[in-house]
GROMACS .gro file of C-alpha atoms in nm:
model
  478
    1LEU     CA    1   8.174   8.578  -6.886
    2THR     CA    2   8.490   8.649  -7.083
    3PRO     CA    3   8.346   8.535  -7.420
    4GLU     CA    4   8.036   8.747  -7.364
    5LEU     CA    5   8.248   9.048  -7.268
    6GLN     CA    6   8.452   9.009  -7.585
    7ARG     CA    7   8.141   8.954  -7.796
    8GLY     CA    8   7.942   9.244  -7.648
    9ALA     CA    9   8.233   9.490  -7.660
   10PRO     CA   10   8.332   9.705  -7.360
   11ALA     CA   11   8.018   9.915  -7.410
   12ARG     CA   12   7.807   9.656  -7.221
   13ALA     CA   13   8.065   9.530  -6.970
   14SER     CA   14   7.903   9.712  -6.677
   15GLN     CA   15   7.560   9.569  -6.763
   16LEU     CA   16   7.698   9.213  -6.781
   17LEU     CA   17   7.863   9.250  -6.441
   18ALA     CA   18   7.539   9.392  -6.300
   19LEU     CA   19   7.350   9.087  -6.428
   20TRP     CA   20   7.606   8.863  -6.258
   21THR     CA   21   7.563   9.063  -5.935
   22PHE     CA   22   7.183   9.033  -5.924
   23LEU     CA   23   7.123   8.691  -6.087
   24GLY     CA   24   7.439   8.510  -5.981
   25ASP     CA   25   7.588   8.224  -6.180
   26GLY     CA   26   7.373   7.934  -6.058
   27LEU     CA   27   7.674   7.773  -5.889
   28SER     CA   28   7.871   7.945  -5.616
   29ARG     CA   29   7.690   8.280  -5.632
   30PRO     CA   30   7.314   8.265  -5.557
   31PRO     CA   31   7.063   8.521  -5.693
   32ALA     CA   32   7.050   8.843  -5.497
   33THR     CA   33   6.694   8.946  -5.587
   34PRO     CA   34   6.372   8.766  -5.689
   35VAL     CA   35   6.273   9.044  -5.930
   36LEU     CA   36   6.491   9.249  -6.164
   37GLN     CA   37   6.415   9.507  -6.430
   38VAL     CA   38   6.625   9.571  -6.740
   39TRP     CA   39   6.527   9.880  -6.933
   40GLY     CA   40   6.656  10.100  -7.213
   41PRO     CA   41   6.564  10.231  -7.559
   42ALA     CA   42   6.495  10.002  -7.853
   43GLY     CA   43   6.805   9.849  -8.008
   44ALA     CA   44   7.026   9.906  -7.702
   45GLY     CA   45   7.113   9.535  -7.668
   46LYS     CA   46   6.893   9.445  -7.368
   47THR     CA   47   6.753   9.116  -7.497
   48GLU     CA   48   7.074   9.008  -7.670
   49VAL     CA   49   7.300   9.072  -7.371
   50LEU     CA   50   7.057   8.911  -7.127
   51ALA     CA   51   7.016   8.602  -7.348
   52GLY     CA   52   7.393   8.569  -7.387
   53PHE     CA   53   7.443   8.597  -7.012
   54LEU     CA   54   7.184   8.331  -6.933
   55GLN     CA   55   7.327   8.099  -7.196
   56ALA     CA   56   7.683   8.149  -7.072
   57THR     CA   57   7.599   8.087  -6.706
   58GLY     CA   58   7.364   7.798  -6.785
   59LEU     CA   59   7.082   7.933  -6.568
   60ARG     CA   60   6.753   7.758  -6.643
   61HIS     CA   61   6.531   8.022  -6.803
   62ILE     CA   62   6.226   8.079  -7.017
   63ARG     CA   63   6.131   8.382  -7.225
   64LEU     CA   64   5.786   8.532  -7.274
   65ASP     CA   65   5.702   8.822  -7.505
   66ALA     CA   66   5.423   9.029  -7.349
   67ALA     CA   67   5.343   9.183  -7.688
   68CYS     CA   68   5.224   8.841  -7.816
   69PHE     CA   69   4.949   8.789  -7.557
   70CYS     CA   70   4.596   8.924  -7.527
   71SER     CA   71   4.539   8.874  -7.154
   72LEU     CA   72   4.733   8.816  -6.835
   73GLY     CA   73   4.572   8.473  -6.790
   74GLU     CA   74   4.705   8.364  -7.127
   75LEU     CA   75   5.056   8.482  -7.036
   76GLN     CA   76   5.050   8.297  -6.703
   77ALA     CA   77   4.929   7.976  -6.870
   78ARG     CA   78   5.213   8.000  -7.120
   79MET     CA   79   5.460   8.057  -6.836
   80VAL     CA   80   5.343   7.735  -6.667
   81GLU     CA   81   5.381   7.540  -6.992
   82GLU     CA   82   5.731   7.677  -7.065
   83ILE     CA   83   5.848   7.592  -6.712
   84ARG     CA   84   5.709   7.239  -6.751
   85ARG     CA   85   5.891   7.196  -7.084
   86SER     CA   86   6.216   7.319  -6.930
   87VAL     CA   87   6.191   7.068  -6.645
   88VAL     CA   88   6.102   6.780  -6.877
   89ALA     CA   89   6.391   6.872  -7.111
   90SER     CA   90   6.635   6.856  -6.817
   91PHE     CA   91   6.482   6.548  -6.653
   92PRO     CA   92   6.313   6.322  -6.913
   93ALA     CA   93   6.211   6.070  -6.644
   94ALA     CA   94   5.970   6.313  -6.482
   95PRO     CA   95   5.644   6.185  -6.329
   96ARG     CA   96   5.321   6.177  -6.520
   97ASP     CA   97   5.172   6.497  -6.377
   98VAL     CA   98   5.481   6.687  -6.496
   99GLN     CA   99   5.462   6.529  -6.840
  100GLN     CA  100   5.100   6.644  -6.884
  101ARG     CA  101   5.074   6.952  -7.104
  102VAL     CA  102   4.866   7.261  -7.039
  103PRO     CA  103   4.562   7.250  -7.272
  104PRO     CA  104   4.587   7.498  -7.561
  105GLY     CA  105   4.384   7.813  -7.508
  106ARG     CA  106   4.361   7.769  -7.132
  107GLN     CA  107   4.393   8.081  -6.918
  108LEU     CA  108   4.513   8.089  -6.558
  109ARG     CA  109   4.382   8.404  -6.392
  110ALA     CA  110   4.325   8.301  -6.029
  111LEU     CA  111   4.623   8.272  -5.799
  112ASP     CA  112   4.520   7.933  -5.658
  113ARG     CA  113   4.493   7.780  -6.008
  114LEU     CA  114   4.832   7.921  -6.101
  115GLU     CA  115   4.975   7.772  -5.781
  116ALA     CA  116   4.827   7.431  -5.858
  117ALA     CA  117   4.955   7.436  -6.218
  118LEU     CA  118   5.310   7.532  -6.117
  119ARG     CA  119   5.345   7.298  -5.819
  120PRO     CA  120   5.421   6.966  -6.000
  121SER     CA  121   5.706   7.107  -6.208
  122LEU     CA  122   5.866   7.311  -5.930
  123GLU     CA  123   5.830   7.039  -5.668
  124HIS     CA  124   5.988   6.780  -5.898
  125LEU     CA  125   6.271   7.018  -5.984
  126SER     CA  126   6.338   7.092  -5.617
  127HIS     CA  127   6.315   6.723  -5.518
  128VAL     CA  128   6.549   6.591  -5.787
  129VAL     CA  129   6.806   6.867  -5.747
  130GLY     CA  130   6.800   6.839  -5.369
  131SER     CA  131   6.822   6.459  -5.363
  132ASN     CA  132   7.126   6.391  -5.578
  133GLY     CA  133   7.273   6.732  -5.663
  134GLU     CA  134   7.300   6.644  -6.026
  135GLY     CA  135   6.941   6.609  -6.133
  136GLY     CA  136   6.993   6.318  -6.366
  137LYS     CA  137   7.120   6.337  -6.713
  138ALA     CA  138   7.032   6.670  -6.862
  139ALA     CA  139   6.929   6.673  -7.221
  140GLY     CA  140   7.012   6.962  -7.448
  141SER     CA  141   6.742   7.228  -7.422
  142SER     CA  142   6.676   7.574  -7.560
  143HIS     CA  143   6.538   7.669  -7.218
  144GLY     CA  144   6.883   7.693  -7.066
  145SER     CA  145   6.976   7.358  -6.913
  146GLY     CA  146   7.352   7.398  -6.881
  147ASP     CA  147   7.615   7.348  -6.612
  148ALA     CA  148   7.414   7.532  -6.349
  149CYS     CA  149   7.121   7.295  -6.405
  150LYS     CA  150   7.344   6.988  -6.377
  151ARG     CA  151   7.508   7.100  -6.052
  152GLY     CA  152   7.192   7.151  -5.850
  153SER     CA  153   7.023   7.483  -5.930
  154ASP     CA  154   6.647   7.471  -5.873
  155LYS     CA  155   6.590   7.831  -5.984
  156VAL     CA  156   6.400   7.927  -6.301
  157VAL     CA  157   6.453   8.271  -6.452
  158VAL     CA  158   6.134   8.401  -6.616
  159VAL     CA  159   6.223   8.670  -6.869
  160ILE     CA  160   5.926   8.887  -6.971
  161ASP     CA  161   6.021   9.090  -7.276
  162HIS     CA  162   5.834   9.406  -7.383
  163ALA     CA  163   5.709   9.451  -7.027
  164GLN     CA  164   5.568   9.792  -7.125
  165GLU     CA  165   5.279   9.594  -7.283
  166LEU     CA  166   5.169   9.440  -6.950
  167PRO     CA  167   4.933   9.730  -6.854
  168ARG     CA  168   4.749   9.661  -7.179
  169LEU     CA  169   4.683   9.301  -7.068
  170ASN     CA  170   4.570   9.399  -6.720
  171PRO     CA  171   4.592   9.736  -6.540
  172CYS     CA  172   4.722   9.553  -6.231
  173GLY     CA  173   4.928   9.299  -6.425
  174LEU     CA  174   5.266   9.437  -6.325
  175ASP     CA  175   5.179   9.442  -5.954
  176LEU     CA  176   5.047   9.085  -5.973
  177LEU     CA  177   5.361   8.952  -6.140
  178LEU     CA  178   5.588   9.145  -5.905
  179GLY     CA  179   5.421   8.978  -5.609
  180LEU     CA  180   5.428   8.619  -5.740
  181PRO     CA  181   5.762   8.521  -5.577
  182GLU     CA  182   5.613   8.612  -5.237
  183ALA     CA  183   5.252   8.503  -5.299
  184LEU     CA  184   5.324   8.153  -5.435
  185HIS     CA  185   5.421   7.870  -5.201
  186LEU     CA  186   5.713   7.774  -5.425
  187GLY     CA  187   5.768   8.126  -5.553
  188GLY     CA  188   6.119   8.132  -5.415
  189GLN     CA  189   6.225   7.917  -5.711
  190LEU     CA  190   6.114   8.184  -5.962
  191ILE     CA  191   6.319   8.487  -6.060
  192PHE     CA  192   6.136   8.743  -6.274
  193VAL     CA  193   6.331   8.967  -6.512
  194PHE     CA  194   6.126   9.243  -6.678
  195VAL     CA  195   6.273   9.382  -7.001
  196SER     CA  196   6.114   9.707  -7.112
  197ARG     CA  197   6.186  10.039  -7.277
  198LEU     CA  198   6.087  10.237  -6.966
  199PRO     CA  199   6.147  10.187  -6.594
  200LEU     CA  200   5.864  10.011  -6.415
  201SER     CA  201   5.799  10.327  -6.212
  202HIS     CA  202   5.694  10.493  -6.540
  203LEU     CA  203   5.445  10.210  -6.599
  204GLY     CA  204   5.249  10.257  -6.275
  205VAL     CA  205   5.459  10.068  -6.020
  206LEU     CA  206   5.497  10.252  -5.690
  207PRO     CA  207   5.855  10.356  -5.607
  208ALA     CA  208   5.846  10.147  -5.288
  209ARG     CA  209   5.779   9.830  -5.491
  210GLU     CA  210   6.015   9.901  -5.777
  211PRO     CA  211   6.277   9.625  -5.807
  212PRO     CA  212   6.649   9.680  -5.873
  213SER     CA  213   6.719   9.796  -6.225
  214ILE     CA  214   6.991   9.773  -6.489
  215ALA     CA  215   6.985  10.058  -6.740
  216PHE     CA  216   7.101  10.013  -7.098
  217PRO     CA  217   7.178  10.355  -7.248
  218SER     CA  218   7.181  10.412  -7.621
  219TYR     CA  219   7.499  10.329  -7.808
  220THR     CA  220   7.724  10.614  -7.907
  221ALA     CA  221   7.819  10.652  -8.272
  222ALA     CA  222   8.158  10.485  -8.219
  223GLU     CA  223   8.010  10.200  -8.014
  224ALA     CA  224   7.732  10.142  -8.269
  225GLU     CA  225   7.978  10.130  -8.559
  226THR     CA  226   8.205   9.885  -8.375
  227ALA     CA  227   7.915   9.658  -8.279
  228LEU     CA  228   7.775   9.668  -8.634
  229PHE     CA  229   8.109   9.572  -8.785
  230LYS     CA  230   8.160   9.277  -8.547
  231SER     CA  231   7.806   9.146  -8.587
  232LEU     CA  232   7.795   9.176  -8.966
  233LEU     CA  233   8.141   9.022  -8.999
  234GLU     CA  234   8.031   8.725  -8.788
  235TRP     CA  235   7.703   8.697  -8.982
  236SER     CA  236   7.879   8.702  -9.321
  237LYS     CA  237   8.092   8.401  -9.221
  238GLN     CA  238   7.790   8.182  -9.162
  239ASP     CA  239   7.695   7.919  -9.416
  240ASP     CA  240   7.321   7.995  -9.433
  241VAL     CA  241   7.316   8.369  -9.495
  242GLY     CA  242   7.047   8.329  -9.758
  243CYS     CA  243   7.238   8.488 -10.042
  244GLY     CA  244   7.154   8.226 -10.301
  245ALA     CA  245   7.487   8.230 -10.477
  246GLN     CA  246   7.799   8.225 -10.266
  247ILE     CA  247   7.891   8.589 -10.196
  248VAL     CA  248   8.209   8.654  -9.998
  249HIS     CA  249   8.258   9.001  -9.853
  250SER     CA  250   8.593   9.121  -9.725
  251GLU     CA  251   8.642   9.302  -9.397
  252ARG     CA  252   8.711   9.621  -9.589
  253GLU     CA  253   8.375   9.602  -9.770
  254ILE     CA  254   8.186   9.538  -9.447
  255HIS     CA  255   8.367   9.823  -9.274
  256SER     CA  256   8.279  10.051  -9.567
  257LEU     CA  257   7.915   9.945  -9.542
  258CYS     CA  258   7.907  10.032  -9.173
  259SER     CA  259   8.094  10.363  -9.186
  260SER     CA  260   7.987  10.501  -9.526
  261GLY     CA  261   7.647  10.335  -9.563
  262LEU     CA  262   7.464  10.263  -9.239
  263MET     CA  263   7.612  10.539  -9.023
  264LYS     CA  264   7.554  10.809  -9.287
  265PHE     CA  265   7.225  10.711  -9.450
  266ALA     CA  266   7.041  10.495  -9.193
  267VAL     CA  267   7.134  10.642  -8.854
  268PRO     CA  268   6.972  10.985  -8.923
  269TYR     CA  269   6.634  10.807  -8.954
  270LEU     CA  270   6.669  10.508  -8.719
  271GLY     CA  271   6.912  10.637  -8.458
  272HIS     CA  272   7.158  10.394  -8.299
  273ASN     CA  273   6.902  10.113  -8.296
  274LEU     CA  274   7.122   9.810  -8.356
  275HIS     CA  275   6.826   9.581  -8.417
  276ASP     CA  276   6.711   9.778  -8.722
  277LEU     CA  277   7.062   9.864  -8.841
  278LEU     CA  278   7.170   9.499  -8.837
  279ARG     CA  279   6.866   9.386  -9.036
  280ILE     CA  280   6.936   9.653  -9.298
  281GLY     CA  281   7.304   9.561  -9.311
  282GLU     CA  282   7.218   9.193  -9.363
  283GLU     CA  283   6.978   9.278  -9.645
  284VAL     CA  284   7.244   9.490  -9.816
  285LEU     CA  285   7.501   9.211  -9.790
  286ARG     CA  286   7.256   8.973  -9.956
  287ARG     CA  287   7.253   9.192 -10.269
  288PRO     CA  288   7.557   9.135 -10.490
  289ASP     CA  289   7.564   9.486 -10.642
  290ALA     CA  290   7.522   9.691 -10.323
  291VAL     CA  291   7.868   9.652 -10.164
  292GLY     CA  292   8.180   9.733 -10.358
  293GLY     CA  293   8.005   9.958 -10.609
  294SER     CA  294   7.951  10.332 -10.611
  295LEU     CA  295   7.845  10.531 -10.306
  296LEU     CA  296   7.529  10.645 -10.487
  297THR     CA  297   7.417  10.283 -10.538
  298LEU     CA  298   7.481  10.206 -10.172
  299GLN     CA  299   7.286  10.515 -10.067
  300LYS     CA  300   6.984  10.415 -10.275
  301GLN     CA  301   6.990  10.061 -10.137
  302VAL     CA  302   7.014  10.175  -9.774
  303GLU     CA  303   6.747  10.446  -9.809
  304GLU     CA  304   6.510  10.199  -9.975
  305LEU     CA  305   6.554   9.951  -9.689
  306VAL     CA  306   6.514  10.227  -9.429
  307GLN     CA  307   6.190  10.331  -9.596
  308GLN     CA  308   6.063   9.973  -9.577
  309ARG     CA  309   6.177   9.942  -9.215
  310LEU     CA  310   5.983  10.254  -9.117
  311GLY     CA  311   5.672  10.125  -9.293
  312LEU     CA  312   5.665  10.405  -9.551
  313PRO     CA  313   5.522  10.327  -9.895
  314ASP     CA  314   5.720  10.344 -10.217
  315LEU     CA  315   5.600  10.679 -10.353
  316SER     CA  316   5.765  10.623 -10.690
  317LYS     CA  317   5.471  10.394 -10.777
  318LEU     CA  318   5.249  10.704 -10.786
  319LEU     CA  319   5.425  10.835 -11.096
  320GLU     CA  320   5.310  10.785 -11.449
  321PRO     CA  321   5.489  10.520 -11.658
  322GLY     CA  322   5.823  10.658 -11.774
  323GLU     CA  323   5.855  10.927 -11.503
  324LYS     CA  324   6.163  10.904 -11.282
  325MET     CA  325   6.224  11.122 -10.977
  326ASP     CA  326   6.298  11.093 -10.606
  327SER     CA  327   6.039  11.015 -10.339
  328SER     CA  328   5.983  11.376 -10.228
  329SER     CA  329   5.919  11.491 -10.584
  330ALA     CA  330   5.691  11.193 -10.646
  331ALA     CA  331   5.487  11.279 -10.335
  332THR     CA  332   5.457  11.640 -10.451
  333ILE     CA  333   5.341  11.540 -10.799
  334ALA     CA  334   5.088  11.295 -10.654
  335ALA     CA  335   4.950  11.559 -10.417
  336MET     CA  336   4.920  11.815 -10.697
  337ARG     CA  337   4.712  11.592 -10.921
  338GLY     CA  338   4.400  11.600 -10.707
  339MET     CA  339   4.407  11.974 -10.627
  340THR     CA  340   4.213  12.254 -10.785
  341LYS     CA  341   4.369  12.591 -10.866
  342ALA     CA  342   4.192  12.743 -10.569
  343GLU     CA  343   4.349  12.491 -10.333
  344LYS     CA  344   4.693  12.547 -10.484
  345ARG     CA  345   4.649  12.922 -10.442
  346LEU     CA  346   4.540  12.873 -10.080
  347ILE     CA  347   4.850  12.663 -10.012
  348LEU     CA  348   5.076  12.928 -10.163
  349ALA     CA  349   4.900  13.208  -9.974
  350ALA     CA  350   4.940  13.024  -9.643
  351TYR     CA  351   5.309  12.952  -9.709
  352LEU     CA  352   5.386  13.316  -9.797
  353ALA     CA  353   5.179  13.463  -9.515
  354ALA     CA  354   5.351  13.244  -9.255
  355ARG     CA  355   5.698  13.360  -9.362
  356ILE     CA  356   5.645  13.725  -9.461
  357ASP     CA  357   5.631  13.997  -9.199
  358LYS     CA  358   5.293  14.167  -9.190
  359ASP     CA  359   5.462  14.509  -9.213
  360ASP     CA  360   5.575  14.415  -9.566
  361ASP     CA  361   5.230  14.328  -9.696
  362MET     CA  362   5.162  14.670  -9.846
  363GLN     CA  363   5.496  14.679 -10.022
  364LEU     CA  364   5.470  14.325 -10.157
  365PHE     CA  365   5.105  14.283 -10.249
  366LEU     CA  366   4.968  14.630 -10.333
  367PRO     CA  367   5.045  14.780 -10.677
  368GLU     CA  368   5.181  15.109 -10.543
  369GLY     CA  369   5.410  14.926 -10.304
  370ARG     CA  370   5.552  14.706 -10.581
  371LYS     CA  371   5.624  15.015 -10.793
  372ARG     CA  372   5.821  15.172 -10.510
  373GLN     CA  373   6.006  14.845 -10.461
  374ARG     CA  374   6.127  14.847 -10.824
  375LYS     CA  375   6.261  15.203 -10.795
  376ARG     CA  376   6.447  15.146 -10.468
  377THR     CA  377   6.778  14.971 -10.434
  378ALA     CA  378   6.820  14.663 -10.223
  379VAL     CA  379   6.788  14.733  -9.853
  380VAL     CA  380   6.902  14.486  -9.590
  381LYS     CA  381   6.633  14.459  -9.327
  382LYS     CA  382   6.741  14.367  -8.978
  383ARG     CA  383   6.542  14.066  -8.859
  384PRO     CA  384   6.471  13.970  -8.501
  385ASN     CA  385   6.663  13.692  -8.329
  386GLY     CA  386   6.600  13.346  -8.475
  387GLU     CA  387   6.480  13.481  -8.812
  388ASP     CA  388   6.812  13.465  -8.996
  389GLY     CA  389   6.867  13.225  -9.282
  390PRO     CA  390   6.656  13.128  -9.582
  391ALA     CA  391   6.281  13.177  -9.563
  392PHE     CA  392   6.203  12.806  -9.591
  393LEU     CA  393   6.407  12.739  -9.274
  394ARG     CA  394   6.222  12.995  -9.062
  395THR     CA  395   5.954  12.883  -8.822
  396PRO     CA  396   5.608  12.943  -8.977
  397ARG     CA  397   5.402  13.190  -8.774
  398PRO     CA  398   5.025  13.171  -8.716
  399VAL     CA  399   4.839  13.392  -8.963
  400PRO     CA  400   4.507  13.566  -8.887
  401LEU     CA  401   4.232  13.443  -9.118
  402PRO     CA  402   4.153  13.792  -9.267
  403ARG     CA  403   4.518  13.843  -9.364
  404PHE     CA  404   4.535  13.493  -9.512
  405LEU     CA  405   4.224  13.558  -9.726
  406ALA     CA  406   4.352  13.902  -9.830
  407ILE     CA  407   4.678  13.752  -9.962
  408TYR     CA  408   4.478  13.483 -10.140
  409HIS     CA  409   4.269  13.750 -10.318
  410ARG     CA  410   4.582  13.943 -10.421
  411LEU     CA  411   4.737  13.625 -10.568
  412ALA     CA  412   4.412  13.548 -10.751
  413ARG     CA  413   4.391  13.911 -10.875
  414GLN     CA  414   4.016  13.897 -10.826
  415GLY     CA  415   3.777  14.028 -10.568
  416HIS     CA  416   3.478  13.888 -10.381
  417LEU     CA  417   3.586  13.522 -10.398
  418LEU     CA  418   3.483  13.451 -10.041
  419GLY     CA  419   3.198  13.202 -10.025
  420PRO     CA  420   3.103  12.843  -9.937
  421PRO     CA  421   3.327  12.685 -10.208
  422LEU     CA  422   3.636  12.867 -10.079
  423LEU     CA  423   3.561  12.771  -9.719
  424GLU     CA  424   3.515  12.410  -9.827
  425HIS     CA  425   3.860  12.419  -9.990
  426ILE     CA  426   4.010  12.551  -9.664
  427MET     CA  427   3.850  12.272  -9.462
  428SER     CA  428   3.965  12.008  -9.710
  429LEU     CA  429   4.324  12.133  -9.675
  430LYS     CA  430   4.281  12.121  -9.299
  431ASP     CA  431   4.161  11.759  -9.318
  432ALA     CA  432   4.461  11.676  -9.538
  433GLY     CA  433   4.695  11.811  -9.269
  434LEU     CA  434   4.830  12.100  -9.479
  435LEU     CA  435   4.660  12.370  -9.270
  436ARG     CA  436   4.573  12.381  -8.904
  437PHE     CA  437   4.372  12.622  -8.691
  438ALA     CA  438   4.566  12.747  -8.390
  439GLY     CA  439   4.371  12.655  -8.080
  440GLY     CA  440   4.111  12.460  -8.280
  441CYS     CA  441   3.832  12.602  -8.491
  442VAL     CA  442   3.675  12.794  -8.201
  443ALA     CA  443   3.701  13.174  -8.239
  444SER     CA  444   3.596  13.447  -7.999
  445LEU     CA  445   3.425  13.772  -8.088
  446ASP     CA  446   3.727  13.987  -8.006
  447ARG     CA  447   3.989  13.764  -8.172
  448ASP     CA  448   4.025  13.641  -8.529
  449PRO     CA  449   4.099  13.271  -8.586
  450LYS     CA  450   4.458  13.198  -8.686
  451ILE     CA  451   4.587  12.947  -8.940
  452VAL     CA  452   4.914  12.755  -8.908
  453CYS     CA  453   5.081  12.652  -9.233
  454ARG     CA  454   5.218  12.298  -9.244
  455VAL     CA  455   5.320  12.302  -9.609
  456GLU     CA  456   5.679  12.215  -9.699
  457LEU     CA  457   5.886  12.397  -9.959
  458PRO     CA  458   5.862  12.140 -10.245
  459LEU     CA  459   5.481  12.153 -10.251
  460ALA     CA  460   5.471  12.531 -10.220
  461ARG     CA  461   5.724  12.566 -10.501
  462ALA     CA  462   5.524  12.332 -10.725
  463CYS     CA  463   5.206  12.530 -10.659
  464ALA     CA  464   5.386  12.857 -10.740
  465ALA     CA  465   5.517  12.715 -11.067
  466GLU     CA  466   5.166  12.597 -11.159
  467LEU     CA  467   5.022  12.946 -11.089
  468ASN     CA  468   5.310  13.138 -11.259
  469VAL     CA  469   5.410  13.305 -10.931
  470ASP     CA  470   5.774  13.388 -10.862
  471MET     CA  471   5.832  13.306 -10.494
  472ALA     CA  472   6.169  13.482 -10.500
  473GLU     CA  473   5.995  13.820 -10.534
  474TYR     CA  474   5.830  13.765 -10.194
  475LEU     CA  475   6.084  13.566  -9.996
  476CYS     CA  476   6.432  13.657 -10.128
  477ARG     CA  477   6.441  14.027 -10.050
  478ASP     CA  478   6.752  14.051  -9.833
   0.00000   0.00000   0.00000
């Protein structure tokens, strides 16, 4: 395991040793459990470390991704076929019933049919390994036919990735797979390893049936940066990096990409998910002008790839030809185009009402109060705890509907605007996610409905500029 320990860094040394404890090495140390769970957040190295361990020890294994199947019968049929291929790859002179493939599209739901489909491959594996100890000449296989296979190991490790998807295939799927080593006649030759983002107890498995577990915690910032640098340095030395022209990056450039690019501009959105960070780093290294240039160019490249990784659209396409601005400004401009003045005024009224104390309404919105405000000098008002800082950083408070409509009328400088059109505008903003009714739209006779503002500062500022309203007069009073 020394190469894997050096490759995986000390951050995953305890997990590698735990795998060796539970799964053995296929030679002198036998497996200690028929079922094992490996869990941790996305990008914590679960699949990579487990695959490296199985490859290093030479344990015969297959891998199934539960997210790629539609039913438990389909997954079990694929498991039978992968085990058959692994046995045939190790022992090409297998009998005819082992050479026969599982028909495409076949599903194995019943336990007796699964037993009958698995028996030829497992019996042949046990017979050949037990008869001569070597099992014939092992051909190279991607299913893990290494030294352990050649020296007489009749065990097959079945790795089920994304095990959190198994309840979607069958509500009792996890319990059925957990019981296969005991239910099947030759189940002692199977070792199931469930890889998931949550412990199996969180997926409906009773604590009494929960198998031993190996937890993979998230990488720390230092561990993530070290792993990124090693992986990207190794990737850049490959011949088929897909760069088109030959691009050679120095260790200093790759280290700068990791520390100044990925850790600063990608981690705040993706966390320490090495899977996503590595894909972004590889894409940046494929571009000749991204590394070695200015920090601003690197920031734009990384943020663009992060946006694509998160599945967010390119909002700059919403602008008119010739307009150039960032994504937040482009989203604001696109949202403003389809709004009426009444909707813009409603947005501004909700934003101000959620951040202005109701005791200041008379002074801010009534004419006599504004006159007194001009004559007085600046007074620092003591705010309650948690209300310090700029107004746009304060938590928006629910606003009673009468107060919200009163502020709207004062901003419009007109009276008697309440009617079906105005209520339709309020509901359209609610459907757009800009406003929300606290507790739903149901109101009691003794309590007014309250509105929660979900508008961000850029949109509120754009609406105020469109309506010639100075937001500083209402929010910057301290």
